Amino acid sequence: EAGVTQFPSHSVIEKGQTVTLRCDPISGHDNLYWYRRVMGKEIKFLLHFVKESKQDESGMPNNRFLAERTGGTYSTLKVQPAELEDSGVYFCASSSQPGSTYEQYFGPGTRLTVT
Amino acid sequence: AQSVTQPDIHITVSEGASLELRCNYSYGATPYLFWYVQSPGQGLQLLLKYFSGDTLVQGIKGFEAEFKRSQSSFNLRKPSVHWSDAAEYFCAVAIDQAGTALIFGKGTTLSVSS
């Protein structure tokens, strides 16, 4: 079974440009999460999808960030326009229905560098 | 608000020596507790988790963790470290099982010396 995949693995863009990150969860996982780790800080939650619906987007930093999950499969996270402080590693995770084996499976992350 | 503290940013341990990584959490009730590991170029891998029951939890790769309610701690241990254990370790909590977000500590980087 394939794990969570993320694309690209690394992106370098200039301030003011747009970047779109993609996450493909484990097949059949309804829950999809985005997290971000800024250098030197902890990994922080951005938002949570259940299928195609946003369950919780309380961690989204501002309206320059737009997440979508059309059809309840893969998800994209767009940053427009990018700012220097958006640099960091963006992780995606997915999980199946919550229960006693609750576990979030993480992808390798996308390292975003805004110059 | 809930928080997780990993007091050690970087630890160096000799190969074959024992390891303990500290984790303290701040939450009124007993949260769901996790330890993840991230090796270079890899995603976060779950080492073990605690939901309830026996407070000593066994995980993969020979790791274990002990939940101590009185100390709000969930320290990770391994009796004998291998060079391949060099990685970054994250403690995390969730307040329930209903698909809520994980709250992470800042991570502890483990180096293993020969």
Tab-separated table of C-alpha atoms in Angstrom:
chain	number	residue	atom	x	y	z
A	1	GLU	CA	0.000	0.000	0.000
A	2	ALA	CA	1.380	3.370	-0.993
A	3	GLY	CA	1.922	5.893	1.759
A	4	VAL	CA	1.131	9.567	1.781
A	5	THR	CA	2.902	11.316	-1.057
A	6	GLN	CA	3.630	14.999	-1.487
A	7	PHE	CA	4.746	17.002	-4.462
A	8	PRO	CA	7.042	18.767	-4.963
A	9	SER	CA	9.624	17.728	-2.412
A	10	HIS	CA	11.227	21.141	-2.569
A	11	SER	CA	10.139	24.462	-4.013
A	12	VAL	CA	12.041	27.724	-4.197
A	13	ILE	CA	10.038	30.782	-5.193
A	14	GLU	CA	10.358	34.521	-4.954
A	15	LYS	CA	8.295	36.670	-2.688
A	16	GLY	CA	5.029	37.532	-4.344
A	17	GLN	CA	4.845	34.402	-6.467
A	18	THR	CA	2.310	31.630	-6.167
A	19	VAL	CA	3.023	28.052	-5.202
A	20	THR	CA	0.749	25.034	-5.074
A	21	LEU	CA	1.576	22.030	-2.965
A	22	ARG	CA	-0.077	18.702	-3.530
A	23	CYS	CA	-0.818	15.837	-1.181
A	24	ASP	CA	-2.063	12.378	-2.089
A	25	PRO	CA	-3.327	10.580	1.013
A	26	ILE	CA	-3.436	6.870	1.561
A	27	SER	CA	-6.235	5.432	-0.518
A	28	GLY	CA	-9.475	5.256	1.406
A	29	HIS	CA	-8.449	7.679	4.138
A	30	ASP	CA	-11.196	10.209	4.656
A	31	ASN	CA	-9.217	12.453	6.964
A	32	LEU	CA	-6.509	14.654	5.520
A	33	TYR	CA	-4.439	17.155	7.477
A	34	TRP	CA	-1.984	19.866	6.603
A	35	TYR	CA	0.745	20.904	9.022
A	36	ARG	CA	3.649	23.299	8.744
A	37	ARG	CA	6.990	23.520	10.433
A	38	VAL	CA	8.774	26.821	10.345
A	39	MET	CA	12.498	26.560	11.046
A	40	GLY	CA	13.233	26.250	14.730
A	41	LYS	CA	9.594	25.921	15.660
A	42	GLU	CA	7.224	23.084	16.321
A	43	ILE	CA	5.068	21.410	13.715
A	44	LYS	CA	1.765	23.277	13.672
A	45	PHE	CA	-1.634	22.267	12.428
A	46	LEU	CA	-3.084	24.163	9.507
A	47	LEU	CA	-6.326	22.431	8.603
A	48	HIS	CA	-8.270	19.204	8.490
A	49	PHE	CA	-10.462	17.777	5.746
A	50	VAL	CA	-13.029	15.060	6.174
A	51	LYS	CA	-13.539	13.850	2.650
A	52	GLU	CA	-13.972	17.051	0.665
A	53	SER	CA	-15.207	19.198	3.561
A	54	LYS	CA	-13.062	21.427	5.716
A	55	GLN	CA	-13.599	20.166	9.248
A	56	ASP	CA	-11.232	22.563	10.952
A	57	GLU	CA	-9.200	25.344	9.391
A	58	SER	CA	-8.354	27.173	12.569
A	59	GLY	CA	-4.623	26.882	11.939
A	60	MET	CA	-4.561	28.589	8.561
A	61	PRO	CA	-2.375	31.655	9.063
A	62	ASN	CA	-4.188	34.072	6.736
A	63	ASN	CA	-6.202	34.342	3.559
A	64	ARG	CA	-3.145	33.938	1.369
A	65	PHE	CA	-3.469	30.220	2.000
A	66	LEU	CA	-6.135	28.241	0.179
A	67	ALA	CA	-6.631	24.517	0.600
A	68	GLU	CA	-8.856	22.338	-1.498
A	69	ARG	CA	-9.734	18.694	-1.658
A	70	THR	CA	-11.914	18.211	-4.670
A	71	GLY	CA	-13.634	14.835	-4.790
A	72	GLY	CA	-12.266	13.892	-1.414
A	73	THR	CA	-9.061	12.437	-2.790
A	74	TYR	CA	-5.908	14.486	-3.189
A	75	SER	CA	-5.530	17.941	-1.709
A	76	THR	CA	-3.759	21.090	-2.773
A	77	LEU	CA	-2.486	23.950	-0.675
A	78	LYS	CA	-1.945	27.178	-2.558
A	79	VAL	CA	-0.002	30.114	-1.217
A	80	GLN	CA	-0.706	33.346	-3.072
A	81	PRO	CA	1.172	35.630	-2.871
A	82	ALA	CA	3.999	33.998	-0.965
A	83	GLU	CA	5.811	35.916	1.756
A	84	LEU	CA	9.187	35.266	3.338
A	85	GLU	CA	7.601	33.978	6.542
A	86	ASP	CA	5.838	31.235	4.602
A	87	SER	CA	9.117	29.361	4.272
A	88	GLY	CA	9.116	26.033	6.021
A	89	VAL	CA	8.255	22.394	5.607
A	90	TYR	CA	4.647	21.585	4.833
A	91	PHE	CA	3.502	18.154	5.912
A	92	CYS	CA	0.403	16.316	4.886
A	93	ALA	CA	-1.079	13.470	6.887
A	94	SER	CA	-4.045	11.192	6.482
A	95	SER	CA	-5.993	8.863	8.692
A	96	SER	CA	-8.877	6.461	8.391
A	97	GLN	CA	-12.038	6.674	10.459
A	98	PRO	CA	-11.207	7.680	14.032
A	99	GLY	CA	-11.267	4.949	16.578
A	100	SER	CA	-9.030	2.878	18.763
A	101	THR	CA	-6.354	2.686	16.099
A	102	TYR	CA	-6.350	6.399	15.478
A	103	GLU	CA	-3.116	7.234	13.722
A	104	GLN	CA	-2.087	9.913	11.315
A	105	TYR	CA	0.254	8.804	8.541
A	106	PHE	CA	2.584	11.529	7.384
A	107	GLY	CA	4.114	12.298	4.045
A	108	PRO	CA	7.752	13.329	3.619
A	109	GLY	CA	6.871	17.000	3.431
A	110	THR	CA	7.425	19.796	0.949
A	111	ARG	CA	10.195	22.204	1.787
A	112	LEU	CA	9.152	25.671	0.669
A	113	THR	CA	11.739	28.411	0.448
A	114	VAL	CA	10.566	31.946	-0.293
A	115	THR	CA	13.357	34.329	-1.255
B	1	ALA	CA	-4.362	25.821	25.623
B	2	GLN	CA	-2.751	22.454	25.235
B	3	SER	CA	0.996	22.379	24.773
B	4	VAL	CA	3.831	19.894	24.539
B	5	THR	CA	7.332	20.500	25.830
B	6	GLN	CA	10.396	18.616	24.763
B	7	PRO	CA	13.104	20.183	26.914
B	8	ASP	CA	16.069	18.743	25.025
B	9	ILE	CA	16.726	20.177	21.590
B	10	HIS	CA	19.708	17.952	20.851
B	11	ILE	CA	21.022	14.822	22.548
B	12	THR	CA	24.103	12.775	21.743
B	13	VAL	CA	24.277	9.187	22.899
B	14	SER	CA	26.947	6.569	22.375
B	15	GLU	CA	25.961	3.551	20.353
B	16	GLY	CA	24.811	0.813	22.697
B	17	ALA	CA	23.967	3.221	25.489
B	18	SER	CA	20.474	3.742	26.806
B	19	LEU	CA	18.283	6.625	25.737
B	20	GLU	CA	15.531	8.656	27.324
B	21	LEU	CA	13.813	11.526	25.566
B	22	ARG	CA	11.611	13.721	27.688
B	23	CYS	CA	8.131	14.950	26.913
B	24	ASN	CA	5.741	16.919	29.107
B	25	TYR	CA	2.268	18.015	28.150
B	26	SER	CA	-0.152	20.563	29.432
B	27	TYR	CA	-3.764	19.450	29.371
B	28	GLY	CA	-6.473	19.095	31.990
B	29	ALA	CA	-7.461	15.553	31.164
B	30	THR	CA	-5.434	12.652	29.858
B	31	PRO	CA	-4.734	13.278	26.201
B	32	TYR	CA	-3.873	10.782	23.534
B	33	LEU	CA	-0.088	10.647	23.355
B	34	PHE	CA	2.225	9.862	20.481
B	35	TRP	CA	5.876	9.670	19.627
B	36	TYR	CA	6.958	10.137	16.018
B	37	VAL	CA	10.385	9.882	14.429
B	38	GLN	CA	11.635	11.616	11.323
B	39	SER	CA	14.731	10.357	9.593
B	40	PRO	CA	16.378	12.569	6.971
B	41	GLY	CA	14.317	12.718	3.790
B	42	GLN	CA	11.497	10.724	5.325
B	43	GLY	CA	8.064	11.529	6.654
B	44	LEU	CA	7.135	11.276	10.287
B	45	GLN	CA	6.781	7.661	11.372
B	46	LEU	CA	4.728	6.675	14.383
B	47	LEU	CA	6.815	4.909	17.019
B	48	LEU	CA	4.094	4.324	19.577
B	49	LYS	CA	0.938	5.723	21.055
B	50	TYR	CA	-0.936	5.742	24.346
B	51	PHE	CA	-4.666	5.963	24.646
B	52	SER	CA	-5.468	4.175	27.899
B	53	GLY	CA	-4.632	1.102	29.928
B	54	ASP	CA	-1.121	-0.040	30.706
B	55	THR	CA	1.021	3.038	31.189
B	56	LEU	CA	4.098	1.383	29.700
B	57	VAL	CA	3.695	1.246	25.950
B	58	GLN	CA	5.816	-0.765	23.566
B	59	GLY	CA	6.494	0.527	20.096
B	60	ILE	CA	8.430	-0.293	16.999
B	61	LYS	CA	12.215	-0.451	16.700
B	62	GLY	CA	12.629	-1.407	20.345
B	63	PHE	CA	11.241	1.833	21.761
B	64	GLU	CA	8.952	2.142	24.743
B	65	ALA	CA	7.335	5.033	26.553
B	66	GLU	CA	5.839	5.448	29.978
B	67	PHE	CA	2.870	7.642	30.751
B	68	LYS	CA	3.033	9.261	34.173
B	69	ARG	CA	-0.129	11.157	34.957
B	70	SER	CA	1.281	12.744	38.127
B	71	GLN	CA	4.133	14.269	36.163
B	72	SER	CA	2.201	14.936	32.921
B	73	SER	CA	4.995	13.146	31.152
B	74	PHE	CA	5.376	10.621	28.378
B	75	ASN	CA	9.085	9.913	28.104
B	76	LEU	CA	10.498	7.754	25.340
B	77	ARG	CA	13.133	5.150	26.133
B	78	LYS	CA	15.337	2.633	24.418
B	79	PRO	CA	17.725	0.357	26.287
B	80	SER	CA	20.431	0.209	23.617
B	81	VAL	CA	20.727	2.789	20.850
B	82	HIS	CA	21.819	1.882	17.340
B	83	TRP	CA	23.451	4.255	14.874
B	84	SER	CA	20.322	4.043	12.717
B	85	ASP	CA	18.299	5.653	15.509
B	86	ALA	CA	19.866	9.020	14.731
B	87	ALA	CA	16.886	11.155	13.755
B	88	GLU	CA	14.531	13.785	15.057
B	89	TYR	CA	11.906	12.688	17.545
B	90	PHE	CA	8.593	14.397	18.146
B	91	CYS	CA	6.179	14.021	20.987
B	92	ALA	CA	2.568	14.873	20.166
B	93	VAL	CA	-0.825	14.927	21.827
B	94	ALA	CA	-4.410	14.858	20.638
B	95	ILE	CA	-7.307	15.790	22.857
B	96	ASP	CA	-9.596	13.120	21.476
B	97	GLN	CA	-9.893	10.443	18.838
B	98	ALA	CA	-12.374	12.313	16.721
B	99	GLY	CA	-9.881	13.196	14.060
B	100	THR	CA	-8.538	16.248	15.779
B	101	ALA	CA	-5.209	17.810	15.065
B	102	LEU	CA	-2.015	16.757	16.729
B	103	ILE	CA	-0.141	19.224	18.895
B	104	PHE	CA	3.591	18.724	18.618
B	105	GLY	CA	6.598	19.501	20.698
B	106	LYS	CA	9.555	21.211	19.057
B	107	GLY	CA	11.387	17.943	18.585
B	108	THR	CA	14.608	16.430	19.889
B	109	THR	CA	17.446	15.631	17.526
B	110	LEU	CA	19.307	12.494	18.460
B	111	SER	CA	22.881	11.983	17.380
B	112	VAL	CA	24.578	8.643	17.930
B	113	SER	CA	28.317	8.503	18.400
B	114	SER	CA	30.436	5.425	17.812
